[in-house]
Short mmCIF file of C-alpha atoms and ligand atoms in Angstrom, two decimals:
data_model
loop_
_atom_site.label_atom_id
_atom_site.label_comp_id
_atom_site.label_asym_id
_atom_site.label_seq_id
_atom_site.Cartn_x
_atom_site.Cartn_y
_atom_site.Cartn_z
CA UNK L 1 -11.28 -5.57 3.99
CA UNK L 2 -9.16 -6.51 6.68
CA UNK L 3 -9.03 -10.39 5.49
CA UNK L 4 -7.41 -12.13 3.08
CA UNK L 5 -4.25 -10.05 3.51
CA UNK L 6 -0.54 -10.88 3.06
CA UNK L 7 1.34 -11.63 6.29
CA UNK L 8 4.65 -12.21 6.32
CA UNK L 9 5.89 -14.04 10.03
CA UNK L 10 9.96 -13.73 10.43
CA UNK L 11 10.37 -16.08 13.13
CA UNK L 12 13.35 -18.60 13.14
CA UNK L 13 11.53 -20.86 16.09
CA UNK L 14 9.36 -23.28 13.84
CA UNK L 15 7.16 -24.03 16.77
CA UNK L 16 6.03 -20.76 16.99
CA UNK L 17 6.21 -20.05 13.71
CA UNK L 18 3.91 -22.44 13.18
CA UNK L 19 1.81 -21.43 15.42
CA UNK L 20 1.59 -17.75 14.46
CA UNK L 21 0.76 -18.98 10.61
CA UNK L 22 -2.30 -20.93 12.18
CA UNK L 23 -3.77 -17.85 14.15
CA UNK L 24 -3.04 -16.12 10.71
CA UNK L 25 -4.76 -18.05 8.69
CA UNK L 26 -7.45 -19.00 10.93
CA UNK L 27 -8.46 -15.05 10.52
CA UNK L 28 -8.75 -15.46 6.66
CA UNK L 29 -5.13 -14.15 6.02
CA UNK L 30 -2.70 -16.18 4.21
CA UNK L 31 0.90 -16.67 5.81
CA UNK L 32 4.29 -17.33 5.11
CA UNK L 33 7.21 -17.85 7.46
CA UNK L 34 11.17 -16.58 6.89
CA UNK L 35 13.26 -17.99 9.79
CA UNK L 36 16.67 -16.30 8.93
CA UNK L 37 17.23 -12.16 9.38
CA UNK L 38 18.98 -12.13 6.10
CA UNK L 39 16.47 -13.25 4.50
CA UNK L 40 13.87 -10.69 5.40
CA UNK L 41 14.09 -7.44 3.86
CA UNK L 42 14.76 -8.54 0.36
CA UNK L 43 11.01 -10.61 0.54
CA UNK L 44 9.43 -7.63 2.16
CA UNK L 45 10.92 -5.20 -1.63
CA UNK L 46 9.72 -7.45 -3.57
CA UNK L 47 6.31 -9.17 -2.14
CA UNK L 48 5.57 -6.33 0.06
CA UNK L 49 3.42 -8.09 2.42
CA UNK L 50 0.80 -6.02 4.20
CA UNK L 51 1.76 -7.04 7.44
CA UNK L 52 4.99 -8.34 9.72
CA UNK L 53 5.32 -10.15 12.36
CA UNK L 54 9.03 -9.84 13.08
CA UNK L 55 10.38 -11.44 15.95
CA UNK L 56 13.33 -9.68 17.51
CA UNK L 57 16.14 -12.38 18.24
CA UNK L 58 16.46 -14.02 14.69
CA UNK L 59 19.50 -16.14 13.23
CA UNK L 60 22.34 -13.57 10.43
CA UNK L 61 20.66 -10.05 11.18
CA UNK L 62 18.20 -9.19 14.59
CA UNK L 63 14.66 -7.43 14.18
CA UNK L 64 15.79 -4.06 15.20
CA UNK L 65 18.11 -3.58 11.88
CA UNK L 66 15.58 -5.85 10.24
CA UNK L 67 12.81 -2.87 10.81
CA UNK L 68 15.14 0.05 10.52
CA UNK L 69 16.01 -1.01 6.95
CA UNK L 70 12.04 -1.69 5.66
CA UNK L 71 11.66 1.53 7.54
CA UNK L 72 13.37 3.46 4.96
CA UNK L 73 11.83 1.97 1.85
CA UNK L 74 8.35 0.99 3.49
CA UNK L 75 5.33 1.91 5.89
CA UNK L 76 4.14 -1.90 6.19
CA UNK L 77 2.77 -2.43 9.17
CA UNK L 78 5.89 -4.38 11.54
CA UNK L 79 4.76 -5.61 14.94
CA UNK L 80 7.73 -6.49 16.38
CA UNK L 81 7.63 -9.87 18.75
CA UNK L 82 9.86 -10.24 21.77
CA UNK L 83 10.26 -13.03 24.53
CA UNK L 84 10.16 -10.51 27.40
CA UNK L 85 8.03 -7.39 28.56
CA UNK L 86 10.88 -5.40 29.72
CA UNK L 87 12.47 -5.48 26.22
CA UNK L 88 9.89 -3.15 24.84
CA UNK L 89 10.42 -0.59 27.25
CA UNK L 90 13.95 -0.39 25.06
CA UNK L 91 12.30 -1.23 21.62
CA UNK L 92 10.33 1.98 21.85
CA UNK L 93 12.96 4.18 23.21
CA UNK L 94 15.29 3.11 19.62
CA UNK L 95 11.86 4.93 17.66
CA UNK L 96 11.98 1.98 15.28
CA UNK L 97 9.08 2.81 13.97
CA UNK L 98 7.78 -0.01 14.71
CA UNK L 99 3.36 -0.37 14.44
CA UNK L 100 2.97 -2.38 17.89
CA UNK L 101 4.70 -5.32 20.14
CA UNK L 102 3.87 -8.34 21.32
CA UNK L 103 5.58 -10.26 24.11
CA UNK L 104 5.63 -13.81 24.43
CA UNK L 105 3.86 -16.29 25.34
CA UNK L 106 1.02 -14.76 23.31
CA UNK L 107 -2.24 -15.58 23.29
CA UNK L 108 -4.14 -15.98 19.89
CA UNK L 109 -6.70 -13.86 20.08
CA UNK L 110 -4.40 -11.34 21.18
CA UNK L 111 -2.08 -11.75 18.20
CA UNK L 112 -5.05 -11.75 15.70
CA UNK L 113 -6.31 -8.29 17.25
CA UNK L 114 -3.27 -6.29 17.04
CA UNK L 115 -2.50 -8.02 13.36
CA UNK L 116 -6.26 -6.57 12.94
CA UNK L 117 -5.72 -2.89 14.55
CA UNK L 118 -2.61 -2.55 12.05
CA UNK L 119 -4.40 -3.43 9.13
CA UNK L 120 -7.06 -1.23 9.65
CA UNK L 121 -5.02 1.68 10.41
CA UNK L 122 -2.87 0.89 7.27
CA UNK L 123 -5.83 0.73 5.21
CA UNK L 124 -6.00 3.41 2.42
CA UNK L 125 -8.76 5.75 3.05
CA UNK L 126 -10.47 7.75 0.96
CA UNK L 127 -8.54 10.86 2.71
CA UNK L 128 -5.24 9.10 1.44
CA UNK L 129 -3.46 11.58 -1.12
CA UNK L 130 -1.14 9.26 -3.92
CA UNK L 131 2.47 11.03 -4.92
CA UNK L 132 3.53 9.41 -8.54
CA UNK L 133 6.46 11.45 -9.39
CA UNK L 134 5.42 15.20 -10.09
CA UNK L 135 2.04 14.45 -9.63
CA UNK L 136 0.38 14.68 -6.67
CA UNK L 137 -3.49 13.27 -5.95
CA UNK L 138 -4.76 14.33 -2.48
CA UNK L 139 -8.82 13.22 -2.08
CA UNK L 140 -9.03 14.77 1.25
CA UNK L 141 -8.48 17.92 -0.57
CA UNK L 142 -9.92 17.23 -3.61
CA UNK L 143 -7.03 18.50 -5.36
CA UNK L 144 -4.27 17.55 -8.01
CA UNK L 145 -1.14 19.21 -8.61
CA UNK L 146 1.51 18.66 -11.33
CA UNK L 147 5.10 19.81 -10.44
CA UNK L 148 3.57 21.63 -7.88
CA UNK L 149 0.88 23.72 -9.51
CA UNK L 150 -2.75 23.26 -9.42
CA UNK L 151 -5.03 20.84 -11.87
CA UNK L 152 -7.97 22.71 -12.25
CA UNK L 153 -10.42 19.64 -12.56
CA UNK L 154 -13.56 18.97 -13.13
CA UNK L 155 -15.28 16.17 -10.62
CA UNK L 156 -15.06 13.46 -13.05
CA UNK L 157 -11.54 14.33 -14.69
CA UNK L 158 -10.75 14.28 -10.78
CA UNK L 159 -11.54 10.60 -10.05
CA UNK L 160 -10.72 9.93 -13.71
CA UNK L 161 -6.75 11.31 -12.74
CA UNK L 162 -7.18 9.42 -9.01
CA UNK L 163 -7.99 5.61 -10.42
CA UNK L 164 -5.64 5.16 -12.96
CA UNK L 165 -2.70 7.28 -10.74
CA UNK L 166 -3.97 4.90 -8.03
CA UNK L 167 -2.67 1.92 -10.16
CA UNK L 168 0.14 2.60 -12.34
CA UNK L 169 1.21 0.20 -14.95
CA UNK L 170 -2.73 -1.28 -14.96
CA UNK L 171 -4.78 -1.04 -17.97
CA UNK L 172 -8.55 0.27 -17.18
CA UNK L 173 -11.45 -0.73 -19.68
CA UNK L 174 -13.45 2.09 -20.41
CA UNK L 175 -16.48 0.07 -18.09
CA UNK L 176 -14.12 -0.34 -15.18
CA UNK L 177 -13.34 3.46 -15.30
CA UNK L 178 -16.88 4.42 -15.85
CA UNK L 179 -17.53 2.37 -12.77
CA UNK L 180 -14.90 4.90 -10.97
CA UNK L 181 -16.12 7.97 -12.19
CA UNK L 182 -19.56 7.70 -12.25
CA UNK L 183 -20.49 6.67 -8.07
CA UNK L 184 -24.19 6.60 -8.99
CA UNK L 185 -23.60 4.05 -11.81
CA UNK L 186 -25.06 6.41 -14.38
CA UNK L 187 -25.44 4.75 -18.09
CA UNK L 188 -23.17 6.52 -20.41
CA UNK L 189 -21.69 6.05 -23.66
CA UNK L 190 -17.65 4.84 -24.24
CA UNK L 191 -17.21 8.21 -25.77
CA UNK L 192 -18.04 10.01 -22.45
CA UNK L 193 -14.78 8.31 -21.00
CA UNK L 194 -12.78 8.89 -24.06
CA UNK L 195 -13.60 12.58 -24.03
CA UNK L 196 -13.08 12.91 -20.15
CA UNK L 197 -9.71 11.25 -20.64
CA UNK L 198 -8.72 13.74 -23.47
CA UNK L 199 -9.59 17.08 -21.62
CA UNK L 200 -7.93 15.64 -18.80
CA UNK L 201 -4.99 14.89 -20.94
CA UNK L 202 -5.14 18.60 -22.29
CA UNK L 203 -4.64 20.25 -18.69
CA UNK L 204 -2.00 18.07 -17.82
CA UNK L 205 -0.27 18.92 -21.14
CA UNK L 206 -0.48 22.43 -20.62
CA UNK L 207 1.22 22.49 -16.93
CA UNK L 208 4.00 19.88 -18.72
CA UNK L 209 4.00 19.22 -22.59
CA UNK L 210 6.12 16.72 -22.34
CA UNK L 211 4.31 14.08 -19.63
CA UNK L 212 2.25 11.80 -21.04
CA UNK L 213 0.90 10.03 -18.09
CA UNK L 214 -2.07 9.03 -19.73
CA UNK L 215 -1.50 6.47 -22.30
CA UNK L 216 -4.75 4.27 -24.37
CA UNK L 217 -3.63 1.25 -25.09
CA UNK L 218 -5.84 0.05 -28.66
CA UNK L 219 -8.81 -1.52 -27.69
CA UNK L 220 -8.88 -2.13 -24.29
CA UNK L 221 -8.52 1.32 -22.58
CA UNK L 222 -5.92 3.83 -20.45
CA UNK L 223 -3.22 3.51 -18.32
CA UNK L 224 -1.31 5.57 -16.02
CA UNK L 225 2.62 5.30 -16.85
CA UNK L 226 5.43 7.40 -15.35
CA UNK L 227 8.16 7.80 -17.88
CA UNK L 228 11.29 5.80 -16.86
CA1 CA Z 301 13.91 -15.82 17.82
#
């Protein structure tokens, strides 16, 4: 799972740049280059890439503020780039929250195994718990809560609740979701899903009357929708 993801490289030296995109893509990512600071953290809010590579001396706004500001909208993994050793010593003493550094000259197998080590630490486990506005999905615990207070769920009605909060705004098919809820591919009818979805629609209706999280949408399936 660690290929084919998104990297963004801010780096306003095309020679590098170019040279980071080819170590990026020659480990099955794809890669796309921003060269001025200004630049960056408007790309990152609206393609949020799954990984930076932010170099730290960049042209209208340096890597520092650069990572401060994704910081507070973001978790992306940012390994920050720098042309000397001694920098970082600094870097991690400002608690950017940066994921790792990288000096130059770099080597590429060394830039393709950090870019690796952040993407697999940034992968969503199963243990990861989803927050969509009151409710809260936590698989570690196998729990839900709405405003706070306890789902009390039944297995299915569980994983039911966990893919479509996992995905908001995407329709489901009643296969895809059987798919979910069902691990050991068992054959059951559309109806099963249907009546799943309605009991599960019934508990969260009587913790909040006025949510409806769960909406079908005619012939295709459900969707999970926050209210605006
Ligand atoms: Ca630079």
């Amino acid at each position: 799972m660690n290929n084919g993801a998104d990297i963004l490289i801010v780096e306003d030296e095309p020679k590098i740049a170019n040279l980071l995109a080819d170590y990026v893509r020659a480990a099955g990512h794809s890669a796309r280059v921003i060269g001025d600071g200004r630049e960056v953290v408007d790309d990152v809010r609206r393609k949020t890439p799954d990984a930076i590579l932010l170099d730290l001396m960049l042209p209208g706004k340096d890597g520092i503020e650069i990572c401060r500001e994704i910081r507070t909208f973001s978790q992306v993994p940012i390994i920050m780039v720098t042309a000397r050793v001694e920098e970082v010593d600094r870097l991690l003493g400002l608690e950017l929250g940066a994921d790792d550094y990288i000096c130059k000259p770099f080597s590429p197998r060394e830039v393709v195994a950090r870019l690796k080590a952040v993407l697999r630490r940034a992968q969503p486990g199963p243990a990861a718990a989803t927050e969509q506005g009151p409710l809260r999905v936590d698989a570690e615990r196998f729990e839900a809560t709405l405003h706070g207070e306890r789902l009390d769920l039944t297995a299915v009605e569980f994983r039911l609740l966990q893919t479509l909060a996992s995905a908001p705004g995407r329709v489901f098919s009643r296969d895809q979701l059987m798919e979910r809820i069902y691990p050991d591919h068992r054959v059951v009818g559309d109806r099963t899903v249907d009546s799943h979805v309605k009991n599960l629609r019934r508990k969260l209706a009587a913790l909040d009357p006025e949510l409806d999280l769960i909406q079908s949408v005619y012939g295709v399936g459900y969707r999970f929708e926050l209210p605006e």
